[in-house]
mmCIF file of C-alpha atoms in Angstrom:
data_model
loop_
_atom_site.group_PDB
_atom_site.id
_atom_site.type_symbol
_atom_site.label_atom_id
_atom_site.label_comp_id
_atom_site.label_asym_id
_atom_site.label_seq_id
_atom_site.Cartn_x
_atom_site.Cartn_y
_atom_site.Cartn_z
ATOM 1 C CA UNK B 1 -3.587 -12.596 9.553
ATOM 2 C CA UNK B 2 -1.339 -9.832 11.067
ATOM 3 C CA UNK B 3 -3.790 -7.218 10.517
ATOM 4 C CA UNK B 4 -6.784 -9.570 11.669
ATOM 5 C CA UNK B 5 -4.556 -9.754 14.893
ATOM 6 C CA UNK B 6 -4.161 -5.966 14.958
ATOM 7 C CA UNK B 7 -8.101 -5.415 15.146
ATOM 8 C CA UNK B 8 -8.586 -4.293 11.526
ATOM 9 C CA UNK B 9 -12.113 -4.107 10.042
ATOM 10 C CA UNK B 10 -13.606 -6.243 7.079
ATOM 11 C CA UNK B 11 -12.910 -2.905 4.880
ATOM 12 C CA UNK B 12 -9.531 -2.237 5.474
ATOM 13 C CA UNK B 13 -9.166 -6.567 4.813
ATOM 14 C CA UNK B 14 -10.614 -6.002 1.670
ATOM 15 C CA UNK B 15 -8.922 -2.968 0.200
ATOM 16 C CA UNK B 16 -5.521 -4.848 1.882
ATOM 17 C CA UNK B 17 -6.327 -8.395 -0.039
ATOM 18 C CA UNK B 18 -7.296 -6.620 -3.420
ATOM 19 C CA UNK B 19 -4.367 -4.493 -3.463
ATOM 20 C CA UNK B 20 -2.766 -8.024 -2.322
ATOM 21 C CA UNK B 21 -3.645 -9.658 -5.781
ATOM 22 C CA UNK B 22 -2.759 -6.678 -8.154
ATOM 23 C CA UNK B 23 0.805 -6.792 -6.372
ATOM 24 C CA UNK B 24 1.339 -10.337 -6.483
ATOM 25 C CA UNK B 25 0.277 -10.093 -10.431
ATOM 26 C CA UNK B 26 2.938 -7.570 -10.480
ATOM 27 C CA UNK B 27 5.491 -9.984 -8.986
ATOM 28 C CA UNK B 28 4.473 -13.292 -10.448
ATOM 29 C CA UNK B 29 4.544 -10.988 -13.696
ATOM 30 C CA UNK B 30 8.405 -10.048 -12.830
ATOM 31 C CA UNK B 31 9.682 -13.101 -12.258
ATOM 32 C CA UNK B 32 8.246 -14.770 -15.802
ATOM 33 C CA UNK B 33 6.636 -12.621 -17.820
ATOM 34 C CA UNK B 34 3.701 -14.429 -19.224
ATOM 35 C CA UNK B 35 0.231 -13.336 -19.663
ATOM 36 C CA UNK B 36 -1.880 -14.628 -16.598
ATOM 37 C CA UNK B 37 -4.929 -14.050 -15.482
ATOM 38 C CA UNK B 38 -4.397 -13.388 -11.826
ATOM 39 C CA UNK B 39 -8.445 -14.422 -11.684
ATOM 40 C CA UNK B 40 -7.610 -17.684 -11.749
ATOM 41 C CA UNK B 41 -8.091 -19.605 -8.646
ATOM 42 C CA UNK B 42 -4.788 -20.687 -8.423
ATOM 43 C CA UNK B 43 -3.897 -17.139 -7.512
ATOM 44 C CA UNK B 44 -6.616 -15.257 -6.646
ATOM 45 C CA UNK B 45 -8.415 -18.391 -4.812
ATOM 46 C CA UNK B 46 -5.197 -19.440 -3.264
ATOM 47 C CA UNK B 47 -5.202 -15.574 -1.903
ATOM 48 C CA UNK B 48 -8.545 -15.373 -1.200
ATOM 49 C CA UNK B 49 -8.832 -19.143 1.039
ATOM 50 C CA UNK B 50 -5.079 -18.041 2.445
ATOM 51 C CA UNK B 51 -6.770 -14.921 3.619
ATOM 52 C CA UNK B 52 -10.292 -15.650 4.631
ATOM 53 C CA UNK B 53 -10.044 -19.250 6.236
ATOM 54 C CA UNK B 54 -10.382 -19.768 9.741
ATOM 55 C CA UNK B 55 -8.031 -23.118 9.018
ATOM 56 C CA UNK B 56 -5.383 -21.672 6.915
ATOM 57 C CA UNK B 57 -1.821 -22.002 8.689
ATOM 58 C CA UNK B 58 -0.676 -18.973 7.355
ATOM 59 C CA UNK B 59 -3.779 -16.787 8.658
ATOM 60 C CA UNK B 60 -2.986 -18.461 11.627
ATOM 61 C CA UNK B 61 0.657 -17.471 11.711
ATOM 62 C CA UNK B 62 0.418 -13.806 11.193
ATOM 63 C CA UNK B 63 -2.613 -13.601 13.769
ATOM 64 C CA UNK B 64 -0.113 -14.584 16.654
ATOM 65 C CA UNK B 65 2.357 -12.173 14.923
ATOM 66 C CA UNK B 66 -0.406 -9.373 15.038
ATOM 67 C CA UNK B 67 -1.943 -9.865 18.635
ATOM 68 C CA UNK B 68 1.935 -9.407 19.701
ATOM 69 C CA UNK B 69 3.984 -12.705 19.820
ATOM 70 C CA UNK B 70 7.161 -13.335 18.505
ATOM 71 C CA UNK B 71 7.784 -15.455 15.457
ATOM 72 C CA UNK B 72 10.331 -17.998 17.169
ATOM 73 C CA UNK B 73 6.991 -17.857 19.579
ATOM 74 C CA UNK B 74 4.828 -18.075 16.710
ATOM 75 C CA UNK B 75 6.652 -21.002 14.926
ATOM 76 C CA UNK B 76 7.205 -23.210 18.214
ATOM 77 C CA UNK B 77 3.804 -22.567 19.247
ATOM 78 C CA UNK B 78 2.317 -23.940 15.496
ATOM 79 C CA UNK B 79 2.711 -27.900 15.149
ATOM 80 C CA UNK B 80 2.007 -26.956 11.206
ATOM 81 C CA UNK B 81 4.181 -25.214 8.672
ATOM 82 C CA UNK B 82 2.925 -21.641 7.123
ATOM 83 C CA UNK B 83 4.222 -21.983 3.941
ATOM 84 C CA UNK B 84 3.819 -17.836 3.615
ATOM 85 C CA UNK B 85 6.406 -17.600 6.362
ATOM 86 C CA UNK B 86 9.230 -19.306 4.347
ATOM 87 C CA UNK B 87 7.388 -17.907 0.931
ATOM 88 C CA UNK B 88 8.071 -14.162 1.547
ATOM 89 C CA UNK B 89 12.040 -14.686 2.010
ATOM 90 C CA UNK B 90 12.495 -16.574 -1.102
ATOM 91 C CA UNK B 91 10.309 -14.139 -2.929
ATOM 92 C CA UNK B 92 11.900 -11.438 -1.381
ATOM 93 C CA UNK B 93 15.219 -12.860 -2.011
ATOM 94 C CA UNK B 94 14.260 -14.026 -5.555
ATOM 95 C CA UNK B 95 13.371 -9.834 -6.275
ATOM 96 C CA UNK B 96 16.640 -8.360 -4.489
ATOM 97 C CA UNK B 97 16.817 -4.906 -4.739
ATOM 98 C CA UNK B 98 13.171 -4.628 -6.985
ATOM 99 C CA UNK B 99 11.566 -5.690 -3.858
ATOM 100 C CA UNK B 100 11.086 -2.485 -2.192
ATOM 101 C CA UNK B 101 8.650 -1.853 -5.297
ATOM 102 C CA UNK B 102 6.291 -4.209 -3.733
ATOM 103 C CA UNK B 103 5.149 -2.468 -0.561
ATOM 104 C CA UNK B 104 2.894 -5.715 1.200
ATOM 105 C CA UNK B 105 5.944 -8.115 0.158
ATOM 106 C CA UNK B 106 8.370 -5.543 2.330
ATOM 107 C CA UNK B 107 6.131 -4.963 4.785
ATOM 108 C CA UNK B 108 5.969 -8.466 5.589
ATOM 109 C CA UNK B 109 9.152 -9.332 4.607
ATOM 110 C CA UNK B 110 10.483 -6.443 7.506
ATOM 111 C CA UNK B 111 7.794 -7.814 10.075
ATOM 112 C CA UNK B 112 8.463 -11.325 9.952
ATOM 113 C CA UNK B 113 12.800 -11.228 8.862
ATOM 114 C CA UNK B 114 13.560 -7.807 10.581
ATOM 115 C CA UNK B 115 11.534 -7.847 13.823
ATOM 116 C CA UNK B 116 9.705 -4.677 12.525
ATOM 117 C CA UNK B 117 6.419 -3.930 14.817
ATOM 118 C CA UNK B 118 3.536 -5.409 12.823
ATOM 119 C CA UNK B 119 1.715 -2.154 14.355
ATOM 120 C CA UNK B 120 3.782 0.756 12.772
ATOM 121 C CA UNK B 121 4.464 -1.233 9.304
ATOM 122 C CA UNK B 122 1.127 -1.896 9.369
ATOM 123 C CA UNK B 123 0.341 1.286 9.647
ATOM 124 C CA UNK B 124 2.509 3.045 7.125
ATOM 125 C CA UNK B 125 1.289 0.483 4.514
ATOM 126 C CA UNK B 126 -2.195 1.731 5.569
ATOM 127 C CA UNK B 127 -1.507 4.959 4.980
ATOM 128 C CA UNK B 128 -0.621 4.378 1.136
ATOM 129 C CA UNK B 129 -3.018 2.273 0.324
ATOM 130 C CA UNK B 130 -5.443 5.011 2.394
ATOM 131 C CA UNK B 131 -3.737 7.554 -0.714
ATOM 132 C CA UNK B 132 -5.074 5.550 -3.347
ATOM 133 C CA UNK B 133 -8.443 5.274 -2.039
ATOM 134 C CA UNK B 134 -8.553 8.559 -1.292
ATOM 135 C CA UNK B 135 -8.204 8.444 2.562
ATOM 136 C CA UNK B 136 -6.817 11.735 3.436
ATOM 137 C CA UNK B 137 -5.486 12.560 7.426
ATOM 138 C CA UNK B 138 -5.660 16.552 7.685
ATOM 139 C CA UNK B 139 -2.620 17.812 9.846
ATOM 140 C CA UNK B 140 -2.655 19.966 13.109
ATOM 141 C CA UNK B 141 -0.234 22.430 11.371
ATOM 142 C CA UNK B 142 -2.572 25.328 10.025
ATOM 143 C CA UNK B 143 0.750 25.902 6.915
ATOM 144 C CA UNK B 144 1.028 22.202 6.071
ATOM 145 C CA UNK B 145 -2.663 21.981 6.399
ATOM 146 C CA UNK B 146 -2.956 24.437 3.582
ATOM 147 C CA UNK B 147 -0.466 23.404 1.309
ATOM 148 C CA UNK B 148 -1.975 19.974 1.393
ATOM 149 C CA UNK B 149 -5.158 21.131 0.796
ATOM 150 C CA UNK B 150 -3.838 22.936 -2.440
ATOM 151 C CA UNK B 151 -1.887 19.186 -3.556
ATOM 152 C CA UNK B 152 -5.541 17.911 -3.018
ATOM 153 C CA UNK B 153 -6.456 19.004 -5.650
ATOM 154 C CA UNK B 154 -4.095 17.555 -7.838
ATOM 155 C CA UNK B 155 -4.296 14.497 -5.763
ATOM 156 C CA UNK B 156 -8.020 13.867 -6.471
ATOM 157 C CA UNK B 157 -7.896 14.329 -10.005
ATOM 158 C CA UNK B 158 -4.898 12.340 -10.132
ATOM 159 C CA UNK B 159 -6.512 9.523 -7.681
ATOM 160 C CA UNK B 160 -9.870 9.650 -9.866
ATOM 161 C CA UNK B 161 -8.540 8.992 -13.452
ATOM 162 C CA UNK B 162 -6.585 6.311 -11.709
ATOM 163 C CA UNK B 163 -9.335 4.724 -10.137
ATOM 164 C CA UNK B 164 -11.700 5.118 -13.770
ATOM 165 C CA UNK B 165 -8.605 3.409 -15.030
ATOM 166 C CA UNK B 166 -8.596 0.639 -12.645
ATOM 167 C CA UNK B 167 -11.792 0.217 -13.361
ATOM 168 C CA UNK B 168 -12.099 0.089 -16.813
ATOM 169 C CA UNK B 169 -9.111 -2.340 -16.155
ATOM 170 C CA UNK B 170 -11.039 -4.493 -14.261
ATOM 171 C CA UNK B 171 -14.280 -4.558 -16.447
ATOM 172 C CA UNK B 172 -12.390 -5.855 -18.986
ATOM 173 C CA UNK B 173 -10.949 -8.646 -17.064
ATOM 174 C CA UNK B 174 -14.662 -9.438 -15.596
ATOM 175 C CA UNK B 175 -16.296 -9.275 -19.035
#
């Protein structure tokens, strides 16, 4: 919802909400480690509906947040609850220090608990999932210009067997 409110595009939605479910494996995973299949629609379609729903509260919620209000604003505006809201602290709580290994949980976490602007957190958790994806922002500086051209390199072969990993990964699950 924030970054609907923020003006993102359909794409940047969809990398967001798929990187989304592989972190929220990750955390349901640390919590109580048991094989899941985070597939399942009580994760993925929970996710998915939370995300994509013109009805769900919690869209709702961080679509206030995004277009600029506050959340006491948000909250007293809302005559529902959005579970999310009261979701991330406990989570967040629940993970203590290993949160900040969960970069969408702590980017929410510091937008909606530590009046963070939803614009520049946002936007630094766009620019690592734009590293993964392979999303690369050349600087004005001709010297750091070159010597990220030369970690490129490494970069994209890095970023390539990661992304024939993930999708081996997720052929298997699909299969």
């Amino acid at each position: 919802g924030v970054c609907h409110g923020l003006g993102y595009g359909d794409n940047f939605l969809s990398v967001l909400i798929s990187s989304s479910a592989s972190e929220l494996g990750k955390i349901i995973y640390s919590i109580d480690p048991k094989q899941r299949k985070i597939s399942d629609s009580a994760y993925l379609g929970d996710l998915l509906v939370t995300c994509y729903s013109l009805h769900s509260r919690n869209r709702k919620f961080g679509n206030f947040i995004g277009r600029g209000y506050s959340v006491k604003n948000t909250k007293e505006s809302m005559n529902m609850v959005a579970e999310g809201y009261n979701a991330t602290r406990c989570i967040h709580e629940l993970l203590g220090k290993e949160a900040a290994n969960y970069p969408i949980l702590e980017t929410a976490y510091k937008i909606l608990y530590k009046n963070a602007s939803p614009k520049n957190q946002v936007k630094n958790l766009e620019s690592l999932i734009s590293w993964f994806t392979g999303g690369y922002k050349k600087p004005h500086n001709p010297r750091i210009r070159q010597k990220q051209e030369k970690s490129n390199s490494w970069h994209a072969f890095l970023r390539k067997k990661l992304l024939k990993s993930f999708k081996q990964l997720i052929s298997l699950i699909y299969i």
